[in-house]
Coordinates of C-alpha atoms in Angstrom, one line a residue:
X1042 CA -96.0 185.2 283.4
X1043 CA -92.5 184.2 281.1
X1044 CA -88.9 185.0 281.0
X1045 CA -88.2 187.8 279.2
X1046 CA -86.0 187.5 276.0
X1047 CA -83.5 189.8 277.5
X1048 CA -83.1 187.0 280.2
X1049 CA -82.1 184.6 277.7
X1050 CA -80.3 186.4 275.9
X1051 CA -77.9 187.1 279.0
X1052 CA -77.9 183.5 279.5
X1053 CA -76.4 182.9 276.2
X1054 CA -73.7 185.5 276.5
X1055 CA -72.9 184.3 279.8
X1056 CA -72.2 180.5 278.5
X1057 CA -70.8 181.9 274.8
X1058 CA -68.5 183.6 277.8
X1059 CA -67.7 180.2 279.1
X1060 CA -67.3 178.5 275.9
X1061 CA -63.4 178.5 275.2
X1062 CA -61.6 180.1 271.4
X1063 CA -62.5 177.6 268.6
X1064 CA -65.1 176.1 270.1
X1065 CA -69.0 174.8 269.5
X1066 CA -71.9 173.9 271.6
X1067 CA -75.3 172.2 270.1
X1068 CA -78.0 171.4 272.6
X1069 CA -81.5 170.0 271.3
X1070 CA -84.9 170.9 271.8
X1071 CA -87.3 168.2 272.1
X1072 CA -89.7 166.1 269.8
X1073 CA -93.3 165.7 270.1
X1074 CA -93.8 161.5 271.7
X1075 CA -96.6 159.9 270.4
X1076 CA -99.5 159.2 273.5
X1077 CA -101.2 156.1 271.1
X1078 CA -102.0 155.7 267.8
X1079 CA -101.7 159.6 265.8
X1080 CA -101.9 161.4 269.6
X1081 CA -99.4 162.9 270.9
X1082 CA -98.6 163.9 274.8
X1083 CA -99.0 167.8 275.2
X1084 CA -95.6 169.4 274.4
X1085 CA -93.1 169.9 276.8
X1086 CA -89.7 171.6 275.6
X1087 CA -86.5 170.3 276.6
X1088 CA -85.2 171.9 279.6
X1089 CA -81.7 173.4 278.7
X1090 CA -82.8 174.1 275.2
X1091 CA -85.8 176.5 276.5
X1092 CA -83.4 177.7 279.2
X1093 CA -81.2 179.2 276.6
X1094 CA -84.0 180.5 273.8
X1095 CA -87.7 180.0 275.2
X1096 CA -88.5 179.2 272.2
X1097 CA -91.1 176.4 272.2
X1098 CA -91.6 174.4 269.5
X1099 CA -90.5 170.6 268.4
X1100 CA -87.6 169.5 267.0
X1101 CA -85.5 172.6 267.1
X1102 CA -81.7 172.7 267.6
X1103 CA -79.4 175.6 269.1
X1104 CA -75.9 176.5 267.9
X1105 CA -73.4 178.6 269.7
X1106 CA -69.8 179.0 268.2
X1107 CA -68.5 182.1 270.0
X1108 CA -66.2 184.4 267.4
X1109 CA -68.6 184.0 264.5
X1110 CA -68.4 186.3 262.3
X1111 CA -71.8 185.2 260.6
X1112 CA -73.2 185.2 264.3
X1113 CA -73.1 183.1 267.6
X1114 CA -76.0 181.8 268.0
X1115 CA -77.6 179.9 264.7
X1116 CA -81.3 177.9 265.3
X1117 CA -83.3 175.2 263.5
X1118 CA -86.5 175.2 263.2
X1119 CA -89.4 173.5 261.6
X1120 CA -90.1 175.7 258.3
X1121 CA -93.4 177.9 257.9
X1122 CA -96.1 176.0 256.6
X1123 CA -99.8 178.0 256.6
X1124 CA -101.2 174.5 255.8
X1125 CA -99.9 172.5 258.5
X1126 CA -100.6 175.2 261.1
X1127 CA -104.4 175.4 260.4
X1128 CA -104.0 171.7 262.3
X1129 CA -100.8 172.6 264.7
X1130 CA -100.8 176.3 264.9
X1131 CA -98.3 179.0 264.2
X1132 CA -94.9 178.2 264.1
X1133 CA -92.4 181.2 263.8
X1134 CA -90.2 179.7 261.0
X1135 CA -86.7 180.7 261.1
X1136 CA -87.5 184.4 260.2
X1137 CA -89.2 184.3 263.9
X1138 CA -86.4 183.0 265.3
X1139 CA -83.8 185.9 263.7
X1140 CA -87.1 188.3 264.9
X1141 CA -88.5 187.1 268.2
X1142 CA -86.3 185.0 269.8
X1143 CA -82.9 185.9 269.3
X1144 CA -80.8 184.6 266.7
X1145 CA -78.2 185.6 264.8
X1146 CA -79.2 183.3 262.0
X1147 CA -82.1 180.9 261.1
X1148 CA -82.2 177.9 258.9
X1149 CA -85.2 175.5 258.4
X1150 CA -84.7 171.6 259.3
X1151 CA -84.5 170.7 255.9
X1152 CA -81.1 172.4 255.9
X1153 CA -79.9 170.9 258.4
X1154 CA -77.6 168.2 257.3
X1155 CA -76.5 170.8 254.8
X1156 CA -75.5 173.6 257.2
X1157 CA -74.1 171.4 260.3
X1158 CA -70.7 170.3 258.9
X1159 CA -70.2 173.9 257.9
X1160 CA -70.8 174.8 261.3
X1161 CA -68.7 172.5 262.8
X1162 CA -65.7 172.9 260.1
X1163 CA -62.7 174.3 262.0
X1164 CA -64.1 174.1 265.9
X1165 CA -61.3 172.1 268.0
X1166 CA -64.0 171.0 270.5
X1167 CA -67.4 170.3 270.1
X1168 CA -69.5 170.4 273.5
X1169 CA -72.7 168.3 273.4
X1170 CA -75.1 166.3 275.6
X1171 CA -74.1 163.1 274.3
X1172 CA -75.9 159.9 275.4
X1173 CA -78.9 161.8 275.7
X1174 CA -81.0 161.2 272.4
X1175 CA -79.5 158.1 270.3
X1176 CA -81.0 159.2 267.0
X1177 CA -79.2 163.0 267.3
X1178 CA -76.1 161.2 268.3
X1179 CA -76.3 159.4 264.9
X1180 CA -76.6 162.5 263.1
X1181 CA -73.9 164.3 265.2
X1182 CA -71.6 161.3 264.6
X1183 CA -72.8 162.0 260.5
X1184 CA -72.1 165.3 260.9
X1185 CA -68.4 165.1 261.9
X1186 CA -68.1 162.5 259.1
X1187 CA -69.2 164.9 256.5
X1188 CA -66.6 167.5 257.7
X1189 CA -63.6 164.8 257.8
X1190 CA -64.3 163.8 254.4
X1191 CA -63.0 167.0 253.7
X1192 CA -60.2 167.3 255.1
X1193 CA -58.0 167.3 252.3
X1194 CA -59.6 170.2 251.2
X1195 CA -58.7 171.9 254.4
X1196 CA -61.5 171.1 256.8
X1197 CA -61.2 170.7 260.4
X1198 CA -63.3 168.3 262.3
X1199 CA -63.3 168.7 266.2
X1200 CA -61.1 166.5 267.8
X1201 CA -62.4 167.2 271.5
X1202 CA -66.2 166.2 272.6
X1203 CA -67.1 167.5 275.9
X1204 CA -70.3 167.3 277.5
X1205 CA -72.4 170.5 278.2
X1206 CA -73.8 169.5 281.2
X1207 CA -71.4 171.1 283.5
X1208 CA -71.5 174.4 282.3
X1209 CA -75.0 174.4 281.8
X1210 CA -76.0 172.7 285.1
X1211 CA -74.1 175.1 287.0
X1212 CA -76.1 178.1 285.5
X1213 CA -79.3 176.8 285.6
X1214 CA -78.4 176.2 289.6
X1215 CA -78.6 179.3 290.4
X1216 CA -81.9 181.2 290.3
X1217 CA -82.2 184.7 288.8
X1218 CA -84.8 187.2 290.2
X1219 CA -86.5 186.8 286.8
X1220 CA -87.0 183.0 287.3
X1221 CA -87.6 183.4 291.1
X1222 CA -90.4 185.8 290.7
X1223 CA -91.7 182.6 288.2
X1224 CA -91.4 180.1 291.1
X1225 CA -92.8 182.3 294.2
X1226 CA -96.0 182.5 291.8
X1227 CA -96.1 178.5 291.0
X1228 CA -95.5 177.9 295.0
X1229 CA -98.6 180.5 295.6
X1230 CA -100.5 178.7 293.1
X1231 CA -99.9 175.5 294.9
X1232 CA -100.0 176.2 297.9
X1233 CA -103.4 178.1 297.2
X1234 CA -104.5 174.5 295.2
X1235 CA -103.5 172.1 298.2
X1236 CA -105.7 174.6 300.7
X1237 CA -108.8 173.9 298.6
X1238 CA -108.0 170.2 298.4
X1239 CA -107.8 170.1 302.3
X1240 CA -111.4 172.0 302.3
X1241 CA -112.6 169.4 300.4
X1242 CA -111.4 166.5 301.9
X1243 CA -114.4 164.2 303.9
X1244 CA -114.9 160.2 304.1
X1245 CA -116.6 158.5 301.6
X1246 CA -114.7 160.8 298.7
X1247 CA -111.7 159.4 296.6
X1248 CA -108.2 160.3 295.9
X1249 CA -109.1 161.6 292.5
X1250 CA -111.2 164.3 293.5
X1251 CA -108.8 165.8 295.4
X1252 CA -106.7 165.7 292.6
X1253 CA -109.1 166.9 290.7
X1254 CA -109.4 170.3 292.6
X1255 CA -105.5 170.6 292.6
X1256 CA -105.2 170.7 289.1
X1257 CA -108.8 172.5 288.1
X1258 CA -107.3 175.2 290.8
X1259 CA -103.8 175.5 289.0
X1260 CA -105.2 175.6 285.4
X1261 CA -107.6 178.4 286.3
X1262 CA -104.8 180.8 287.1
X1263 CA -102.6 179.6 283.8
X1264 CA -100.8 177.1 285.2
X1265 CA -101.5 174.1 282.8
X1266 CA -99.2 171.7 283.6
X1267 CA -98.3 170.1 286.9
X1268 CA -94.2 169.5 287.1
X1269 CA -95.1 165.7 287.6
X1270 CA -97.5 163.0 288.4
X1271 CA -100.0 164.4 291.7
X1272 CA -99.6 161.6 294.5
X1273 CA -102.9 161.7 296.4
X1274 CA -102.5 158.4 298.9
X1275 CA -105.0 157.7 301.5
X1276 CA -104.2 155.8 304.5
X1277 CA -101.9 153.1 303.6
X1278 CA -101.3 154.5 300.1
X1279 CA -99.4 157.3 301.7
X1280 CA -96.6 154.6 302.8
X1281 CA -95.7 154.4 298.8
X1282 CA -93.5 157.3 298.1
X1283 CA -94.8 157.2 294.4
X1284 CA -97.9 156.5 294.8
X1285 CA -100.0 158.0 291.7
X1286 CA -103.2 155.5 291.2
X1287 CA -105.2 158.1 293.1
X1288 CA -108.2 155.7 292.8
X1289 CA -109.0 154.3 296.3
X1290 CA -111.6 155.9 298.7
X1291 CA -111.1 158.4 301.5
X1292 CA -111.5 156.5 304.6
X1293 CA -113.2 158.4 308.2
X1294 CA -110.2 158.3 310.4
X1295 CA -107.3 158.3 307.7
X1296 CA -104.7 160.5 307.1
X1297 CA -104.4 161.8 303.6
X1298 CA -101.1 163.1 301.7
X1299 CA -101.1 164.7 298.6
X1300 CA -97.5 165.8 297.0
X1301 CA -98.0 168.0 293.9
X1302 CA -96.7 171.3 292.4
X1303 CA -97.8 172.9 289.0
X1304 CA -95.7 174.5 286.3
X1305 CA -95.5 177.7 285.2
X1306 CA -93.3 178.6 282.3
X1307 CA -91.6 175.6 282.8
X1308 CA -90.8 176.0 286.4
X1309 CA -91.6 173.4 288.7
X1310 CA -93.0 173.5 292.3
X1311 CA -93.7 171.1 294.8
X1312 CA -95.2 170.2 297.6
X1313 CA -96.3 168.1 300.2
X1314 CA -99.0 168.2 303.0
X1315 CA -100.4 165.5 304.8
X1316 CA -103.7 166.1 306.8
X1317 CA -106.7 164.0 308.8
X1318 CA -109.8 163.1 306.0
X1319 CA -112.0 163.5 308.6
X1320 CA -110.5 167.2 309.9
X1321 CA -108.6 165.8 313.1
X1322 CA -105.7 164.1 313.7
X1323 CA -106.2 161.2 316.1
X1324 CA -103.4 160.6 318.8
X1325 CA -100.9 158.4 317.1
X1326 CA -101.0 160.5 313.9
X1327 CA -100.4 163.5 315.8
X1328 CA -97.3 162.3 317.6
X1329 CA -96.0 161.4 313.8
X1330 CA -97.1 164.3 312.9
X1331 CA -95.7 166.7 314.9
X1332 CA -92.1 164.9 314.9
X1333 CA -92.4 165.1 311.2
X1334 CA -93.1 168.9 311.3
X1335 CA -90.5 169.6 313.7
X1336 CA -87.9 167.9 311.5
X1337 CA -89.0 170.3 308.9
X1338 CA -88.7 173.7 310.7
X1339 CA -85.4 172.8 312.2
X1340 CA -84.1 171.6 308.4
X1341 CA -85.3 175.5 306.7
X1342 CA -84.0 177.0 310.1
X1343 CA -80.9 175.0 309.3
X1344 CA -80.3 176.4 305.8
X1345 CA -77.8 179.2 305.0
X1346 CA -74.7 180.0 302.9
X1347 CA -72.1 177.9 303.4
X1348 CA -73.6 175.3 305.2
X1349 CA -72.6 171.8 303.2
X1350 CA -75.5 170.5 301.6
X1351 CA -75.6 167.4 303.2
X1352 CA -75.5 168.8 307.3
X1353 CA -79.4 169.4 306.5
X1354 CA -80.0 165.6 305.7
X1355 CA -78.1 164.5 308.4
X1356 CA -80.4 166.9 310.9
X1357 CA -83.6 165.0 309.7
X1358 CA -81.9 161.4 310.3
X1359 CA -81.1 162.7 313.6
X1360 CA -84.4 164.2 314.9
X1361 CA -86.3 161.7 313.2
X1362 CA -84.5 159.0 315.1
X1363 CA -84.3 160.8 318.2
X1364 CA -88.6 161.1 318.1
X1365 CA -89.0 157.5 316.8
X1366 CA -86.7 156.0 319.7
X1367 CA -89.2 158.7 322.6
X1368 CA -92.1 156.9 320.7
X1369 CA -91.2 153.8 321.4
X1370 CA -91.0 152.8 317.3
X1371 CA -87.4 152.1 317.6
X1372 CA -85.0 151.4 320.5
X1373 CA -81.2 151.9 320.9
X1374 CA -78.8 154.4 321.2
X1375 CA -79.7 157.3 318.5
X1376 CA -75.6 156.8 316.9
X1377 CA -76.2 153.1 317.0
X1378 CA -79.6 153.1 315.2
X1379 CA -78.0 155.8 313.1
X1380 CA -74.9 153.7 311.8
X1381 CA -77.1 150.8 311.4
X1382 CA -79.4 152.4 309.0
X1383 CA -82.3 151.6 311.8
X1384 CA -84.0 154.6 310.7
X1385 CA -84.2 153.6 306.9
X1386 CA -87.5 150.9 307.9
X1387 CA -89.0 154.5 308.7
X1388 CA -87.6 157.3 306.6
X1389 CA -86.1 155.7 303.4
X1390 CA -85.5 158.7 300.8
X1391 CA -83.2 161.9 301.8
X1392 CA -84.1 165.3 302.8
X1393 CA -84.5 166.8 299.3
X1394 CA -83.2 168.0 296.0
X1395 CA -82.5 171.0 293.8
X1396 CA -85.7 172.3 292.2
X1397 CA -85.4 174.6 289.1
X1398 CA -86.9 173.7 285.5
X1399 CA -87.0 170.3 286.7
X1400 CA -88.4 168.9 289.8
X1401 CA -85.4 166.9 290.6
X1402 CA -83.6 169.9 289.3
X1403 CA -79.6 169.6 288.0
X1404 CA -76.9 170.9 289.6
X1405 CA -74.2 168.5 291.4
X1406 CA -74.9 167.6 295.2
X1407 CA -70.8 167.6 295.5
X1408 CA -67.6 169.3 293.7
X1409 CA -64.9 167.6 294.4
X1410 CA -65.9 164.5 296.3
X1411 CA -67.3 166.9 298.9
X1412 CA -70.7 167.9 299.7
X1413 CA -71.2 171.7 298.5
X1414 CA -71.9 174.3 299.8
X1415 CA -75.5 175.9 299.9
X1416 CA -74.9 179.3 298.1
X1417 CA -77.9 182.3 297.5
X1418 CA -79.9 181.9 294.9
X1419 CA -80.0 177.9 295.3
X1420 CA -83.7 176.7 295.8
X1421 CA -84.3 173.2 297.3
X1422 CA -86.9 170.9 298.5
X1423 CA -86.9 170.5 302.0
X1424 CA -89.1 166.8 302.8
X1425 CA -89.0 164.8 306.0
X1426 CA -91.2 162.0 306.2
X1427 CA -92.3 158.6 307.9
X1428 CA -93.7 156.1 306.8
X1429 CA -94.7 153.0 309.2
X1430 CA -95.5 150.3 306.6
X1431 CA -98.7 148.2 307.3
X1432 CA -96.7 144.9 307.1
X1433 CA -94.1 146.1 310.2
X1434 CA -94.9 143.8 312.9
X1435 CA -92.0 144.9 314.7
X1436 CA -94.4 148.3 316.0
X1437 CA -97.5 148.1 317.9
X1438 CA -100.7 147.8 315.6
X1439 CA -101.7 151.9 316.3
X1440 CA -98.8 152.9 314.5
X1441 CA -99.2 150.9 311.3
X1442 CA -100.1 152.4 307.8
X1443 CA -100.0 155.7 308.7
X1444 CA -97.6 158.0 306.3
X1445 CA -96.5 161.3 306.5
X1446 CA -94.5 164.1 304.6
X1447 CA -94.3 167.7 304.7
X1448 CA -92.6 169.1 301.9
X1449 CA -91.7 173.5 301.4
X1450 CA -89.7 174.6 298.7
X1451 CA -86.9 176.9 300.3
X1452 CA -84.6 179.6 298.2
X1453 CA -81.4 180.1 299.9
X1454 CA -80.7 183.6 300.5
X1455 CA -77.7 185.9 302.0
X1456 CA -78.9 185.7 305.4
X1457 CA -80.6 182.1 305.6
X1458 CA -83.7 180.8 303.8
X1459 CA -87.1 181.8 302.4
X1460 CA -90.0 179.2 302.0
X1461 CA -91.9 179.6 298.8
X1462 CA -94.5 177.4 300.0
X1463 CA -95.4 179.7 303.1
X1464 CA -99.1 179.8 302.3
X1465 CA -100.1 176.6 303.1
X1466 CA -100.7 175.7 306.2
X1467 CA -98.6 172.9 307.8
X1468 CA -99.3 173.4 312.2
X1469 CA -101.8 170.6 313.8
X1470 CA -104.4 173.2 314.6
X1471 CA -103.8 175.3 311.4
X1472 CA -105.0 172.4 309.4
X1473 CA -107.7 171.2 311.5
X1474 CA -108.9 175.0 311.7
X1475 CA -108.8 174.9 307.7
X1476 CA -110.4 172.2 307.5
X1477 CA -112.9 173.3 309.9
X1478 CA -114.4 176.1 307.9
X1479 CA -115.6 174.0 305.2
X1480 CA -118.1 171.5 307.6
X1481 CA -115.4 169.3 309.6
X1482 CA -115.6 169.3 312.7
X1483 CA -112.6 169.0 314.6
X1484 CA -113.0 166.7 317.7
X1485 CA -116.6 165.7 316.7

């Protein structure tokens, strides 16, 4: 399942759109990172860059300069070489890139230093990602050197460098139906993976097998890649938010969370369910629980267009202090604790984030200086949680070390919100019924 090359091309007449007269834009695939020794990590291409060409190989570099009469958009590439790619596999050279992806013209890396000042010669403002990659901005800064060594021969070096980012980020905000249909199939795919994990789930396993059978599940419907780290914490371990040892044993009468989300074509998911090892929640965890999962529904109910982004934050602080203060974990007036920060020895990270290409997806929280509005086609994470660390002496002894998140992905759409992450269960007696079918017994 990929984005069609009609969808990027769009997205490249959209920001050549953007881009004003006499103007450039360069943005930078990535580079293979060495794991140790001569191994390398598995490839992942920079995000912008394969927003823009979904081309994925290392090293590359895209060129827009709208007017061209040569053509807008130039790539480098790494050159063909039938040798190399009996070890690293095809590679679609710069005649590939003209053919398959796109492009109105091609040039191997070797030319690179070559072509660059040509392209640049006579662009007022050069729009870049600078700060980014230090060895690139070298070369950039080598670049605009070459062309103003000409100048007396009538070359014109841009006198303007703006960052990308802003036009970029803004697009890549807003989800297409091309890139939705993407992510509705990575939250099934999840979703589906954290069901089996909650099947499997007994004392006397460990963390690592349940993260085994999240990521054997995703890989064998295509989807290689989680879109970060798996946190699999049992029992205390769920009380560090990034938690990713996944090494300890599952204890009989411990709560288990597990917050992972695989990758399909470069789109992330995520989510978070946290569930009894044993297949029932005992009293205490419940109460937690069900504050926790409360918080949620009324955050996703919450969500619609226009509503500033940070009213839905500010719902979870509220609930979530209301419920700790009826539990008897905090006391005070809810404002008070509120202004305080009270709440923050409980529920220390915010409500959620942007999700896109990225899991903490770009895209500014406020334009400005105030907090934006949600718009349709946004897609966010949604994630209340408490945590009641084992060292808080300030709560009775039944509450301590028990953590809890429950984290949906949620699209915004014209009339309110719809959770990608819908197939996994998330109710008391849905889990505990889940869990029951594969030898728990619930209240046993």
């Amino acid at each position: 399942m990929k984005i069609s090359q009609q969808c990027y091309a769009e997205r490249r007449r959209r920001l050549l759109e953007q881009l004003p007269k006499g103007s450039v834009a360069l943005v930078a695939g990535a580079a293979l990172a060495t794991r140790n020794r001569d191994a390398e990590y598995a490839f992942r291409q920079h995000s912008d860059f394969y927003y823009l060409t979904g081309f994925n190989e290392p090293d590359a570099i895209l060129l827009l300069r709208p007017g061209r009469d040569a053509g807008q958009v130039v790539l480098f590439c790494p050159p063909r070489d039938p040798a190399m790619e009996i070890w690293t596999g095809y590679r679609a050279g710069p005649e590939g890139c003209v053919e398959r992806f796109g492009a109105d013209q091609a040039f191997d890396l070797t030319e690179l230093d070559a072509q660059m000042p040509q392209l640049l010669d006579g662009a007022r403002k050069l729009y870049y990602a600078l700060g980014s990659d230090e060895a690139l901005d070298t070369r950039v800064r080598g670049w605009l050197n070459a062309v103003r060594a000409k100048e007396r021969q009538g070359a014109e070096a841009p006198q303007e460098l703006i960052l990308l980012d802003n036009l970029l980020h803004e697009m890549r905000l807003f989800k297409g139906e091309e890139e939705l249909e993407i992510m509705r199939r990575a939250a099934q795919i999840s979703a589906e993976a954290h069901c089996q994990a909650m099947r499997r789930a007994a004392p006397g396993g460990y963390e690592y097998q349940l993260e085994s059978t999240i990521l054997s599940y995703c890989i064998e419907r295509g989807a290689r890649f989680q879109a970060y780290s798996p946190i699999v914490g049992g029992g205390e371990n769920a009380c560090i938010l990034h938690y990713i040892d996944n090494d300890a044993p599952l204890q009989d009468g411990d709560l288990v969370l597990i917050d992972a989300g695989c990758e399909l074509d470069c789109y992330a998911s995520d989510i978070t369910r946290t569930f009894p090892v044993n297949g029932r929640f005992s009293p205490e965890q419940k109460a937690l629980y069900e504050l926790v999962l409360k918080t949620n529904e009324a955050c996703i109910e919450l969500i619609r267009p226009g509503l500033p982004w940070n009213e839905v934050h500010d719902l979870s602080v509220r609930l979530l202090t209301e419920g700790l203060i009826e539990l008897g974990l905090l006391e005070g007036e809810t404002d008070e604790l509120i202004e305080s920060g009270a709440y923050k020895a409980f529920y220390m990270h915010r409500i959620g984030h942007w999700l896109g290409m990225d899991v903490h997806d770009v895209g500014n929280y406020k334009v400005d200086g105030e907090w934006r509005p949600l718009e349709p086609g946004m897609v966010m994470t949604v994630e209340p949680g408490l945590y009641v660390s084992p060292q808080n002496e300030q709560v009775e002894a039944r509450w301590r070390g028990i953590g809890i998140r429950i984290e949906d992905d949620v699209l915004v759409t014209e009339r309110g919100a719809e959770v990608l992450t819908a197939a996994v269960p998330k109710r008391v007696d849905e889990i505990e019924a889940l869990m029951a079918q594969s030898g728990h017994q619930a209240g046993s």
